[in-house]
Amino acid sequence: MSQSENVIEIRNLSKVYRDFWGRPKVRALNALSLDIKKGEVFGLLGPNGSGKTTTLKLLLGLLFPTEGEVKILGKSAADVSKNERIGYLPEESYLYRFLNAYETLDFYGRLFNMTAAQRKERSEKLLDLVKLAPQSRRRQLKEYSKGMTRRIGVAQALINDPDLVMLDEPTSGLDPLGNRDMKDLILDLKAQGKTVLMCSHLLADVQDVCDRIAILYGGELKVMGRVDELLKAQDETQIRSSKLSDAALKEVQEVLKRHDANVINIDQPTASLEDLFLKTVQESRERPGHRNVIDRQSVT
Amino acid sequence: MYFDPNEYLLNPYISFLNWAVVVGCLTFVVLFISMVNLVATRGANGIGIFFDELGEMTADLFHLSPRRIWALTRLTYTEAIRRKALSVFVVFGLLFMFAGWFMGDSKEIKPDQVKVYISFVLTTISWLTLPVVLILCCFGIPEDIRLRSIHTVVTKPARRVEIVLGRMIGIWLIGCLVLAVMAVVGHFWIVRQIPAESQPLLTCRVPVYGTNIEFLDREGNFARSGVNVGDIWAFRSYIEGATKARAIWTFRNVDESSLDSDGNLNFENSFSAFRSYKGDMTRPLFYDIKLFNPAKNLAYTTDPQPVNEFRHKLDKIPRKVTVDNVQYDILKDFVNEKRELNVEVSCIDREQYIGMARSDLFIRMPDRPFWMGYWKAVLGIALTLLLITMIGVSASTMVKGPIAAVLTFVIYFLSLKDNHQFMDQLVFGQVQGGGFLESIYRLVMHMGPSQELPANPAFTVVKFFDWTLNNFLWLCRHVIPYSQYFNMPEFVSNGFDVPWETSILPSLLVTAAFIIPCVVMGYFALRIRELESK
Ligand SMILES: Nc1ncnc2c1ncn2[C@@H]1O[C@H](COP(=O)(O)OP(=O)(O)OP(=O)(O)O)[C@@H](O)[C@H]1O
Ligand SMILES: [Mg+2]
């Protein structure tokens, strides 16, 4: 039963980019296996060139795997009919630059066989949702700034009210306000029970919105698990309170000592996903092949 | 693409069959190339993937959505317009503004001048629309791939077949729009250039040609041809005057509709005269036309008629003719039960010759208005555009824009009349000494073409190779569209209507023949390849 709950199943997926003559150039992805469940927000992290975009493209059938296989919404990546329920925001907004915002959404709406009324209603709603200024909606996309293009890109990805949304760096190019909106949007999608797979470099946001994350390094899966589990240091307790006086602090330390606890440090808490990320990258660089998977959900 | 109109006239069934065979072969070749490509890029799995894709493609055909195709059509269309494809009108406008200067505007117009006007307009239109369409169709999809905007389309439920069809239709519509505007302007321009009194020259004659021509030599025996008087245009044969030499035509389907409003049967000819001695140069040579029905042993001969050299000559024969004081009805008494009419032409002047070919004598049916032929010619250009679009779009799914453009242009170039005939020679010319490999072997071994090759497996392979190569050439020759069918402007500028059997029908079929292979090619090219720019 849990099998059918998987919106995405990736098994042993590898991708080798080849040149024109078929000679291998880069091994962009190596034996990746992961499942993404219905209704969760999954973050794919990793330094530049670690294979995040490659993974998304393999899932969408834009690239063909060298090895391994992919099931998405229970269908193969090559199946066009799966796209009915998928929304995809590419890394850069590859849209038609000579169309304006309305025409763009209208065009993509038609590809979903939506009627004129549906398209009109949905476009208005989405343009409001992504907060594209009304006065720029009739301008051609080639005149748009990066952030505006990004917004219309997101609107385009949601035109069909998809069950599975794949966002490749949704926040790139957005201003802080836009970032905030994006976060809300993703949480909103989650609240509607949609599955979201996103790549991002903004770790603070990922930490806030993602249920689970995977960190890739050099095409290999290094860390995977629930965000809260990953960030919970197993054998440490963090105590947080309002600022203590020196005397009070001394007292607390004494109590801890009495209980044989070893005080490591008492400090303000840090943006810890960043720590985890940096640690993972550092470790991967030093100890290739090492892997740390904490995935409670898939164990139970 | 192969569709022989003569063959069609004789046996439509066979000719459709041949046509279908070529379409089938072409589709098969396209599929085969796709499979080889798949095996080369994905190894042993390739074959499995190929059959999966074949199934997918078939399924796609049943899931085609007009709305999606229309969306892609509109996209293509908008793209072209916003990318200023319509600036071609500037060139068009300039050409027509200044054309008047060079063409002159005399009061009296000769038939040749009319021809120049018409062919100027139609040629200009085709040479302006063709490049526009060629560029649009060859660069559209490659740009889409390069900019990766295609990623947002193929991750929607748009099928590959729809993408290909949408492109084709969109570009063709643009081409047709440009064509229509230019054609309307051109039409007005032609009519305005020709003064009122010369307007009757703007007409479309409807000829009915004889199905064949036979010759009798001077003794009255059947001959393969008449006399060759050393004319370099050897297509006319000559008959000698005041002998038993004759040229005999058979016209089919002669009935009431062949008569003009006054009930006359009109024969038009363009015979040429050849004088073996000078004689009186101002006096024309004379011929007569004889209708005859061997079954009833009946013949009617016209009065001697002068040969109208370099120009057309019209002979009206009334429906009721009198032979030996008995009145006969041409349709009842001369046209036989197979609705055929036999016509014999003889030259009257002793030791002079009159030259003729099959197309030099025809029954002239009631004329059609000029605009009818003109717009049929425009249709011919539209079909050419469609053909170029289909070939260009499907080529552009495989290779980059410039290469696709060159490829399409080469195909178009090969389709031109002379080049097509050269291919014919290549394919059908080699008879002696075997094919490519075999003749090389013979060359190297100093072996004559008639010597038997030793029987061993190596030569079987050689022969097989040659057989394959020859069949490949045969296919190429049949696949390259024969642009002469599409050359409808030529009829119109010569004052003829565009015939259905020898021009419109073959053009339609040739165009139709490309739809399936082109769509199959487009589908596979977009499916089996990763749509990343490389
Ligand atoms: N079309 C391509 N041809 C060849 N190599 C490619 C291609 N696309 C990506 N790669 C290589 O594959 C590897 C992974 O690239 P990918 O785009 O998946 O990284 P990414 O994780 O998305 O990086 P970023 O964070 O910069 O977006 C890189 O080494 C890259 O150079
Ligand atoms: Mg990326």
Short mmCIF file of N, CA, C and O in Angstrom, two decimals, chain A residues 15 17-20 57 60-65 78-81 83-84 86 88 90 94-100 103 106-108 110-116 119 140 142 156-157 159, chain B residues 41-42 53 56 60 65-68 70-72 74-76 78-80 82-84 144 147-160 167 526-532 534:
data_model
loop_
_atom_site.label_atom_id
_atom_site.label_comp_id
_atom_site.label_asym_id
_atom_site.label_seq_id
_atom_site.Cartn_x
_atom_site.Cartn_y
_atom_site.Cartn_z
N LYS A 15 23.07 8.90 -14.71
CA LYS A 15 23.06 9.62 -15.98
C LYS A 15 24.47 10.01 -16.36
O LYS A 15 25.18 10.65 -15.59
N TYR A 17 26.36 12.08 -19.27
CA TYR A 17 26.23 12.92 -20.46
C TYR A 17 27.30 12.51 -21.46
O TYR A 17 28.45 12.29 -21.09
N ARG A 18 26.89 12.41 -22.71
CA ARG A 18 27.84 12.01 -23.75
C ARG A 18 28.00 13.12 -24.76
O ARG A 18 27.12 13.95 -24.91
N ASP A 19 29.10 13.10 -25.47
CA ASP A 19 29.27 14.10 -26.51
C ASP A 19 28.66 13.57 -27.81
O ASP A 19 28.06 12.49 -27.84
N PHE A 20 28.80 14.31 -28.88
CA PHE A 20 28.18 13.97 -30.15
C PHE A 20 28.53 12.55 -30.60
O PHE A 20 27.71 11.85 -31.18
N LYS A 57 15.07 16.59 -14.74
CA LYS A 57 14.86 16.36 -16.18
C LYS A 57 14.67 14.88 -16.48
O LYS A 57 13.91 14.52 -17.38
N LEU A 60 11.17 14.01 -15.73
CA LEU A 60 10.20 14.54 -16.69
C LEU A 60 10.35 13.92 -18.08
O LEU A 60 9.57 14.21 -18.97
N GLY A 61 11.37 13.09 -18.23
CA GLY A 61 11.58 12.48 -19.54
C GLY A 61 12.25 13.42 -20.53
O GLY A 61 12.27 13.15 -21.73
N LEU A 62 12.80 14.51 -20.03
CA LEU A 62 13.54 15.40 -20.94
C LEU A 62 14.91 14.81 -21.24
O LEU A 62 15.50 15.07 -22.28
N LEU A 63 15.40 14.02 -20.31
CA LEU A 63 16.65 13.28 -20.53
C LEU A 63 16.33 11.81 -20.38
O LEU A 63 15.35 11.45 -19.74
N PHE A 64 17.17 10.98 -20.96
CA PHE A 64 16.97 9.54 -20.82
C PHE A 64 18.02 8.98 -19.88
O PHE A 64 19.20 9.31 -20.00
N PRO A 65 17.62 8.13 -18.94
CA PRO A 65 18.59 7.61 -17.98
C PRO A 65 19.61 6.68 -18.65
O PRO A 65 19.27 6.00 -19.62
N ALA A 78 8.65 8.49 -19.79
CA ALA A 78 8.44 8.78 -21.20
C ALA A 78 6.96 8.98 -21.53
O ALA A 78 6.62 9.42 -22.62
N ASP A 79 6.10 8.66 -20.59
CA ASP A 79 4.66 8.73 -20.85
C ASP A 79 4.16 10.17 -20.83
O ASP A 79 4.26 10.86 -19.82
N VAL A 80 3.64 10.62 -21.95
CA VAL A 80 3.21 12.02 -22.03
C VAL A 80 2.00 12.28 -21.14
O VAL A 80 1.83 13.37 -20.59
N SER A 81 1.18 11.26 -20.95
CA SER A 81 -0.08 11.50 -20.23
C SER A 81 0.16 11.84 -18.76
O SER A 81 -0.69 12.42 -18.11
N ASN A 83 1.96 14.09 -17.75
CA ASN A 83 2.09 15.55 -17.66
C ASN A 83 0.79 16.26 -17.31
O ASN A 83 0.82 17.41 -16.91
N GLU A 84 -0.31 15.56 -17.50
CA GLU A 84 -1.60 16.16 -17.16
C GLU A 84 -1.62 16.66 -15.72
O GLU A 84 -2.27 17.64 -15.42
N ILE A 86 1.18 17.21 -13.74
CA ILE A 86 2.47 17.71 -13.28
C ILE A 86 2.63 19.18 -13.64
O ILE A 86 2.17 19.62 -14.70
N TYR A 88 5.77 22.04 -13.92
CA TYR A 88 7.24 22.09 -13.90
C TYR A 88 7.71 23.50 -14.12
O TYR A 88 7.31 24.17 -15.08
N PRO A 90 11.09 25.25 -14.93
CA PRO A 90 12.49 24.97 -15.28
C PRO A 90 13.44 25.90 -14.53
O PRO A 90 13.02 26.91 -13.97
N TYR A 94 12.19 29.11 -19.36
CA TYR A 94 12.28 28.99 -20.81
C TYR A 94 10.90 29.22 -21.40
O TYR A 94 10.22 28.29 -21.78
N LEU A 95 10.51 30.45 -21.48
CA LEU A 95 9.17 30.74 -22.01
C LEU A 95 9.33 31.40 -23.37
O LEU A 95 10.43 31.70 -23.81
N TYR A 96 8.18 31.66 -24.00
CA TYR A 96 8.23 32.30 -25.32
C TYR A 96 8.28 33.80 -25.14
O TYR A 96 7.34 34.40 -24.63
N ARG A 97 9.37 34.37 -25.53
CA ARG A 97 9.66 35.76 -25.20
C ARG A 97 8.80 36.76 -25.95
O ARG A 97 8.73 37.92 -25.58
N PHE A 98 8.17 36.29 -27.01
CA PHE A 98 7.37 37.24 -27.80
C PHE A 98 5.90 37.25 -27.38
O PHE A 98 5.09 37.93 -27.98
N LEU A 99 5.57 36.45 -26.36
CA LEU A 99 4.19 36.46 -25.87
C LEU A 99 4.11 37.34 -24.63
O LEU A 99 5.12 37.52 -23.94
N ASN A 100 2.94 37.86 -24.34
CA ASN A 100 2.79 38.56 -23.07
C ASN A 100 2.26 37.58 -22.02
O ASN A 100 2.02 36.42 -22.31
N GLU A 103 -1.05 35.87 -22.85
CA GLU A 103 -0.91 34.93 -23.97
C GLU A 103 -0.15 33.69 -23.54
O GLU A 103 -0.46 32.58 -23.97
N ASP A 106 -2.43 31.55 -21.53
CA ASP A 106 -3.46 31.06 -22.42
C ASP A 106 -2.93 29.91 -23.27
O ASP A 106 -3.56 28.86 -23.42
N PHE A 107 -1.71 30.10 -23.76
CA PHE A 107 -1.08 29.06 -24.58
C PHE A 107 -0.91 27.76 -23.79
O PHE A 107 -1.32 26.69 -24.24
N TYR A 108 -0.34 27.88 -22.59
CA TYR A 108 -0.13 26.65 -21.82
C TYR A 108 -1.45 26.03 -21.39
O TYR A 108 -1.59 24.82 -21.31
N ARG A 110 -4.17 26.04 -23.13
CA ARG A 110 -4.67 25.29 -24.29
C ARG A 110 -4.02 23.93 -24.38
O ARG A 110 -4.64 22.96 -24.79
N LEU A 111 -2.74 23.85 -24.00
CA LEU A 111 -2.05 22.56 -24.08
C LEU A 111 -2.69 21.56 -23.13
O LEU A 111 -2.52 20.36 -23.29
N PHE A 112 -3.38 22.07 -22.13
CA PHE A 112 -4.10 21.16 -21.23
C PHE A 112 -5.55 21.01 -21.65
O PHE A 112 -6.37 20.51 -20.88
N ASN A 113 -5.86 21.48 -22.84
CA ASN A 113 -7.20 21.34 -23.35
C ASN A 113 -8.24 22.07 -22.51
O ASN A 113 -9.39 21.67 -22.43
N MET A 114 -7.81 23.15 -21.85
CA MET A 114 -8.77 23.90 -21.04
C MET A 114 -9.63 24.78 -21.96
O MET A 114 -9.17 25.24 -22.99
N THR A 115 -10.85 25.01 -21.55
CA THR A 115 -11.73 25.86 -22.36
C THR A 115 -11.34 27.32 -22.16
O THR A 115 -10.62 27.66 -21.23
N ALA A 116 -11.85 28.17 -23.02
CA ALA A 116 -11.49 29.59 -22.98
C ALA A 116 -11.84 30.18 -21.61
O ALA A 116 -11.06 30.93 -21.02
N ARG A 119 -9.45 29.01 -18.98
CA ARG A 119 -8.13 29.61 -19.13
C ARG A 119 -8.11 31.02 -18.59
O ARG A 119 -7.19 31.44 -17.91
N GLN A 140 5.34 42.10 -23.59
CA GLN A 140 5.99 40.86 -24.01
C GLN A 140 7.04 40.44 -22.99
O GLN A 140 7.71 41.28 -22.38
N LYS A 142 9.89 39.40 -23.25
CA LYS A 142 11.29 39.78 -23.47
C LYS A 142 11.64 41.08 -22.76
O LYS A 142 12.80 41.39 -22.55
N GLN A 156 2.87 29.61 -14.85
CA GLN A 156 2.80 28.64 -15.94
C GLN A 156 2.81 27.22 -15.39
O GLN A 156 2.10 26.34 -15.88
N ALA A 157 3.63 27.00 -14.34
CA ALA A 157 3.74 25.65 -13.79
C ALA A 157 2.47 25.22 -13.08
O ALA A 157 2.21 24.04 -12.92
N ILE A 159 -0.67 26.16 -13.98
CA ILE A 159 -1.85 26.42 -14.80
C ILE A 159 -2.86 25.29 -14.74
O ILE A 159 -4.06 25.51 -14.78
N THR B 41 22.21 4.90 -30.32
CA THR B 41 22.34 5.75 -29.13
C THR B 41 22.02 5.01 -27.84
O THR B 41 22.52 5.37 -26.80
N ARG B 42 21.19 3.97 -27.90
CA ARG B 42 20.82 3.33 -26.64
C ARG B 42 21.11 1.84 -26.61
O ARG B 42 20.53 1.11 -25.80
N GLU B 53 7.94 3.08 -28.94
CA GLU B 53 7.65 4.40 -29.50
C GLU B 53 6.67 4.30 -30.65
O GLU B 53 5.82 5.16 -30.84
N GLU B 56 3.46 4.12 -29.06
CA GLU B 56 3.13 5.44 -28.51
C GLU B 56 2.64 6.37 -29.61
O GLU B 56 1.68 7.11 -29.43
N ASP B 60 -0.70 8.22 -29.91
CA ASP B 60 -0.74 9.68 -30.04
C ASP B 60 -1.73 10.10 -31.10
O ASP B 60 -2.49 11.05 -30.92
N SER B 65 -5.30 16.40 -30.16
CA SER B 65 -6.33 17.34 -29.75
C SER B 65 -6.26 18.57 -30.65
O SER B 65 -5.21 19.22 -30.72
N PRO B 66 -7.34 18.86 -31.32
CA PRO B 66 -7.35 20.04 -32.20
C PRO B 66 -6.98 21.30 -31.43
O PRO B 66 -6.32 22.18 -31.97
N ARG B 67 -7.41 21.38 -30.18
CA ARG B 67 -7.14 22.60 -29.43
C ARG B 67 -5.64 22.77 -29.20
O ARG B 67 -5.10 23.86 -29.30
N ARG B 68 -4.97 21.67 -28.88
CA ARG B 68 -3.52 21.77 -28.68
C ARG B 68 -2.82 22.09 -29.98
O ARG B 68 -1.90 22.92 -30.01
N TRP B 70 -4.01 23.64 -32.44
CA TRP B 70 -4.31 25.03 -32.76
C TRP B 70 -3.48 25.97 -31.88
O TRP B 70 -3.01 27.00 -32.34
N ALA B 71 -3.28 25.59 -30.61
CA ALA B 71 -2.45 26.41 -29.72
C ALA B 71 -1.04 26.53 -30.30
O ALA B 71 -0.47 27.62 -30.36
N LEU B 72 -0.50 25.41 -30.75
CA LEU B 72 0.86 25.43 -31.30
C LEU B 72 0.90 26.15 -32.63
O LEU B 72 1.88 26.82 -32.96
N ARG B 74 -1.06 28.67 -33.44
CA ARG B 74 -1.11 30.09 -33.11
C ARG B 74 0.23 30.60 -32.59
O ARG B 74 0.65 31.71 -32.87
N LEU B 75 0.89 29.73 -31.80
CA LEU B 75 2.20 30.12 -31.28
C LEU B 75 3.17 30.40 -32.43
O LEU B 75 3.84 31.44 -32.47
N THR B 76 3.21 29.44 -33.35
CA THR B 76 4.09 29.59 -34.51
C THR B 76 3.76 30.86 -35.29
O THR B 76 4.64 31.62 -35.70
N THR B 78 2.07 33.58 -34.26
CA THR B 78 2.40 34.80 -33.51
C THR B 78 3.89 35.05 -33.55
O THR B 78 4.35 36.19 -33.75
N GLU B 79 4.65 33.98 -33.35
CA GLU B 79 6.10 34.12 -33.35
C GLU B 79 6.56 34.75 -34.66
O GLU B 79 7.32 35.72 -34.68
N ALA B 80 6.07 34.20 -35.76
CA ALA B 80 6.51 34.69 -37.07
C ALA B 80 6.13 36.16 -37.25
O ALA B 80 6.95 36.96 -37.70
N ARG B 82 5.49 38.42 -34.91
CA ARG B 82 6.21 39.31 -34.00
C ARG B 82 7.68 39.38 -34.35
O ARG B 82 8.37 40.31 -33.98
N ARG B 83 8.16 38.34 -35.04
CA ARG B 83 9.56 38.39 -35.46
C ARG B 83 9.68 39.06 -36.82
O ARG B 83 10.66 38.89 -37.52
N LYS B 84 8.63 39.71 -37.24
CA LYS B 84 8.66 40.56 -38.44
C LYS B 84 8.81 39.79 -39.76
O LYS B 84 9.47 40.22 -40.66
N ASP B 144 13.64 26.71 -30.80
CA ASP B 144 12.86 26.27 -29.65
C ASP B 144 13.69 25.35 -28.77
O ASP B 144 13.60 25.38 -27.54
N LEU B 147 16.77 27.50 -27.21
CA LEU B 147 16.35 28.34 -26.09
C LEU B 147 15.65 27.52 -25.01
O LEU B 147 15.25 28.04 -23.99
N ARG B 148 15.44 26.25 -25.29
CA ARG B 148 14.79 25.30 -24.39
C ARG B 148 13.37 25.68 -24.04
O ARG B 148 12.81 25.19 -23.05
N SER B 149 12.78 26.56 -24.80
CA SER B 149 11.37 26.84 -24.53
C SER B 149 10.55 25.58 -24.83
O SER B 149 9.46 25.42 -24.30
N ILE B 150 11.11 24.71 -25.62
CA ILE B 150 10.39 23.47 -25.92
C ILE B 150 10.20 22.63 -24.66
O ILE B 150 9.27 21.84 -24.56
N HIS B 151 11.08 22.84 -23.66
CA HIS B 151 10.94 22.08 -22.41
C HIS B 151 9.61 22.33 -21.73
O HIS B 151 9.02 21.43 -21.14
N THR B 152 9.15 23.58 -21.82
CA THR B 152 7.87 23.86 -21.15
C THR B 152 6.70 23.31 -21.95
O THR B 152 5.61 23.20 -21.44
N VAL B 153 6.95 22.99 -23.21
CA VAL B 153 5.86 22.43 -24.03
C VAL B 153 5.80 20.91 -23.89
O VAL B 153 4.74 20.35 -23.67
N VAL B 154 6.95 20.28 -23.96
CA VAL B 154 6.92 18.81 -23.90
C VAL B 154 6.67 18.30 -22.48
O VAL B 154 6.40 17.12 -22.31
N THR B 155 6.74 19.17 -21.49
CA THR B 155 6.36 18.72 -20.15
C THR B 155 4.89 19.00 -19.87
O THR B 155 4.43 18.83 -18.76
N LYS B 156 4.21 19.47 -20.90
CA LYS B 156 2.75 19.57 -20.83
C LYS B 156 2.21 18.38 -21.63
O LYS B 156 2.98 17.69 -22.30
N PRO B 157 0.92 18.16 -21.63
CA PRO B 157 0.44 16.97 -22.35
C PRO B 157 0.50 17.09 -23.88
O PRO B 157 -0.12 16.30 -24.57
N ALA B 158 1.25 18.04 -24.39
CA ALA B 158 1.36 18.18 -25.84
C ALA B 158 2.12 16.98 -26.42
O ALA B 158 3.20 16.65 -25.94
N ARG B 159 1.51 16.35 -27.42
CA ARG B 159 2.19 15.21 -28.06
C ARG B 159 3.17 15.74 -29.09
O ARG B 159 2.98 16.82 -29.66
N ARG B 160 4.17 14.90 -29.38
CA ARG B 160 5.17 15.33 -30.37
C ARG B 160 4.53 15.54 -31.75
O ARG B 160 4.88 16.46 -32.47
N ARG B 167 3.41 23.28 -35.85
CA ARG B 167 4.42 24.07 -36.58
C ARG B 167 4.09 24.15 -38.05
O ARG B 167 4.11 25.21 -38.66
N LEU B 526 11.88 14.00 -32.43
CA LEU B 526 11.68 14.73 -31.17
C LEU B 526 11.58 13.80 -29.98
O LEU B 526 11.70 14.22 -28.84
N ARG B 527 11.34 12.52 -30.25
CA ARG B 527 11.15 11.60 -29.15
C ARG B 527 12.45 10.90 -28.75
O ARG B 527 12.70 10.67 -27.58
N ILE B 528 13.24 10.53 -29.74
CA ILE B 528 14.37 9.67 -29.41
C ILE B 528 15.59 10.49 -29.08
O ILE B 528 16.64 9.96 -28.77
N ARG B 529 15.45 11.79 -29.09
CA ARG B 529 16.60 12.62 -28.87
C ARG B 529 16.33 13.43 -27.62
O ARG B 529 15.20 13.78 -27.31
N GLU B 530 17.40 13.69 -26.84
CA GLU B 530 17.23 14.54 -25.67
C GLU B 530 17.18 15.96 -26.18
O GLU B 530 18.02 16.38 -26.95
N LEU B 531 16.18 16.68 -25.75
CA LEU B 531 15.96 17.99 -26.34
C LEU B 531 16.84 19.05 -25.69
O LEU B 531 16.37 20.10 -25.26
N GLU B 532 18.12 18.74 -25.56
CA GLU B 532 19.08 19.70 -25.04
C GLU B 532 19.82 20.23 -26.25
O GLU B 532 20.07 19.51 -27.18
N LYS B 534 22.93 21.00 -28.30
CA LYS B 534 24.28 20.46 -28.20
C LYS B 534 25.19 21.24 -29.12
O LYS B 534 24.76 21.72 -30.14
#
